[in-house]
Short mmCIF file of C-alpha atoms in Angstrom, two decimals:
data_model
loop_
_atom_site.label_atom_id
_atom_site.label_comp_id
_atom_site.label_asym_id
_atom_site.label_seq_id
_atom_site.Cartn_x
_atom_site.Cartn_y
_atom_site.Cartn_z
CA UNK A 18 17.10 -0.12 -24.17
CA UNK A 19 15.30 -1.25 -21.02
CA UNK A 20 11.53 -1.24 -20.79
CA UNK A 21 9.39 -1.78 -17.72
CA UNK A 22 5.97 -3.27 -18.36
CA UNK A 23 3.28 -3.75 -15.73
CA UNK A 24 0.33 -6.13 -15.86
CA UNK A 25 -2.36 -7.46 -13.57
CA UNK A 26 -4.46 -4.39 -12.89
CA UNK A 27 -8.22 -4.39 -13.07
CA UNK A 28 -11.48 -3.98 -11.20
CA UNK A 29 -11.92 -5.68 -7.85
CA UNK A 30 -14.41 -5.43 -5.02
CA UNK A 31 -13.44 -4.08 -1.61
CA UNK A 32 -11.75 -6.80 0.39
CA UNK A 33 -10.50 -8.51 -2.74
CA UNK A 34 -7.00 -9.18 -4.01
CA UNK A 35 -4.91 -8.45 -7.07
CA UNK A 36 -1.38 -9.34 -8.06
CA UNK A 37 0.59 -6.90 -10.19
CA UNK A 38 3.59 -7.98 -12.23
CA UNK A 39 6.44 -5.93 -13.66
CA UNK A 40 8.99 -7.19 -16.14
CA UNK A 41 12.12 -5.28 -17.08
CA UNK A 42 13.09 -6.28 -20.58
CA UNK A 43 16.29 -5.56 -22.46
CA UNK A 44 19.46 -7.29 -23.47
CA UNK A 45 21.83 -7.80 -20.59
CA UNK A 46 19.76 -5.78 -18.18
CA UNK A 47 20.40 -6.05 -14.47
CA UNK A 48 18.04 -4.15 -12.24
CA UNK A 49 19.11 -3.01 -8.79
CA UNK A 50 16.28 -1.35 -6.92
CA UNK A 51 12.64 -1.92 -7.92
CA UNK A 52 9.54 -0.24 -6.60
CA UNK A 53 5.84 0.24 -7.03
CA UNK A 54 4.29 3.71 -6.99
CA UNK A 55 0.71 4.80 -7.38
CA UNK A 56 -1.17 7.94 -8.27
CA UNK A 57 -4.82 8.46 -7.52
CA UNK A 58 -6.89 11.15 -9.27
CA UNK A 59 -6.10 14.56 -7.85
CA UNK A 60 -3.31 13.24 -5.65
CA UNK A 61 0.45 13.17 -5.84
CA UNK A 62 2.29 10.04 -6.83
CA UNK A 63 3.37 8.06 -3.78
CA UNK A 64 5.65 5.17 -3.06
CA UNK A 65 3.76 1.97 -2.30
CA UNK A 66 6.64 -0.47 -1.81
CA UNK A 67 10.27 -0.89 -2.73
CA UNK A 68 12.65 -3.83 -2.83
CA UNK A 69 16.41 -3.99 -3.14
CA UNK A 70 18.26 -6.58 -5.19
CA UNK A 71 19.03 -8.33 -1.92
CA UNK A 72 15.36 -8.54 -0.97
CA UNK A 73 15.12 -5.77 1.60
CA UNK A 74 11.66 -4.22 1.47
CA UNK A 75 10.01 -0.97 2.42
CA UNK A 76 6.29 -0.13 2.51
CA UNK A 77 4.17 2.94 2.93
CA UNK A 78 2.30 2.71 6.22
CA UNK A 79 -1.13 2.49 4.60
CA UNK A 80 -0.36 -0.84 2.90
CA UNK A 81 1.69 -2.57 5.60
CA UNK A 82 0.24 -5.97 6.40
CA UNK A 83 -1.87 -5.97 3.23
CA UNK A 84 0.60 -5.66 0.35
CA UNK A 85 3.70 -7.72 -0.33
CA UNK A 86 6.44 -6.87 -2.80
CA UNK A 87 8.71 -9.58 -4.16
CA UNK A 88 11.10 -10.11 -7.06
CA UNK A 89 13.01 -12.62 -9.08
CA UNK A 90 16.38 -11.14 -10.00
CA UNK A 91 17.11 -13.74 -12.65
CA UNK A 92 13.89 -12.83 -14.45
CA UNK A 93 14.09 -9.08 -13.77
CA UNK A 94 10.54 -9.37 -12.51
CA UNK A 95 8.79 -7.87 -9.51
CA UNK A 96 5.35 -8.51 -8.12
CA UNK A 97 2.99 -6.66 -5.83
CA UNK A 98 0.50 -8.87 -4.06
CA UNK A 99 -2.37 -6.71 -2.84
CA UNK A 100 -4.85 -8.11 -0.32
CA UNK A 101 -7.75 -6.59 1.60
CA UNK A 102 -8.08 -3.87 -1.00
CA UNK A 103 -10.08 -0.75 -0.17
CA UNK A 104 -11.48 2.02 -2.34
CA UNK A 105 -8.56 4.17 -1.17
CA UNK A 106 -6.22 1.84 -3.08
CA UNK A 107 -7.77 2.89 -6.38
CA UNK A 108 -5.02 4.41 -8.51
CA UNK A 109 -2.74 3.93 -11.46
CA UNK A 110 0.12 1.75 -10.29
CA UNK A 111 3.57 2.23 -11.76
CA UNK A 112 6.57 -0.05 -11.67
CA UNK A 113 9.89 1.72 -11.38
CA UNK A 114 13.48 0.63 -11.21
CA UNK A 115 17.11 1.52 -11.45
CA UNK A 116 20.24 -0.21 -12.66
CA UNK A 117 21.88 1.27 -9.57
CA UNK A 118 22.06 -0.33 -6.17
CA UNK A 119 21.49 2.05 -3.29
CA UNK A 120 23.05 1.90 0.19
CA UNK A 121 19.69 2.31 1.93
CA UNK A 122 15.99 1.86 1.25
CA UNK A 123 15.39 5.60 1.30
CA UNK A 124 15.23 5.75 -2.48
CA UNK A 125 13.36 8.67 -4.04
CA UNK A 126 11.36 8.50 -7.24
CA UNK A 127 13.86 10.84 -8.91
CA UNK A 128 16.55 8.23 -8.26
CA UNK A 129 14.75 5.74 -10.51
CA UNK A 130 15.36 6.09 -14.22
CA UNK A 131 13.14 3.28 -15.44
CA UNK A 132 9.34 3.58 -15.38
CA UNK A 133 6.50 1.56 -16.80
CA UNK A 134 3.39 3.10 -18.38
CA UNK A 135 1.21 2.13 -15.44
CA UNK A 136 -1.72 -0.18 -14.84
CA UNK A 137 -5.11 0.87 -13.47
CA UNK A 138 -6.37 -0.66 -10.24
CA UNK A 139 -9.98 0.14 -9.38
CA UNK A 140 -11.54 -1.01 -6.12
CA UNK A 141 -15.28 -0.62 -6.21
CA UNK A 142 -18.44 -2.46 -5.31
#
């Protein structure tokens, strides 16, 4: 059984930085696509960033230039470096993944069968 576990959330002031981590644990697990999603109160869950096993990335427009997704395939770990945070970035952040490898970066949340419980990120002064 594969579990995704996020860490690194917390409270940060506007303009600050946080680094989220996600580890996929399980015997013999090999994760293809990995992604970070977020859901703010009263809003729909949205894709923040995705990364293929080959390192191709995709970002939502609102975080481009501020957030960076990366991964270590050998460790089944992904990170989300978040800089220049704003109050609009406040949300629960979820790590998601799939054992599958997709032909493009247009991967939907319903394509991902592995989800972590989420970690709260609060940006406030």
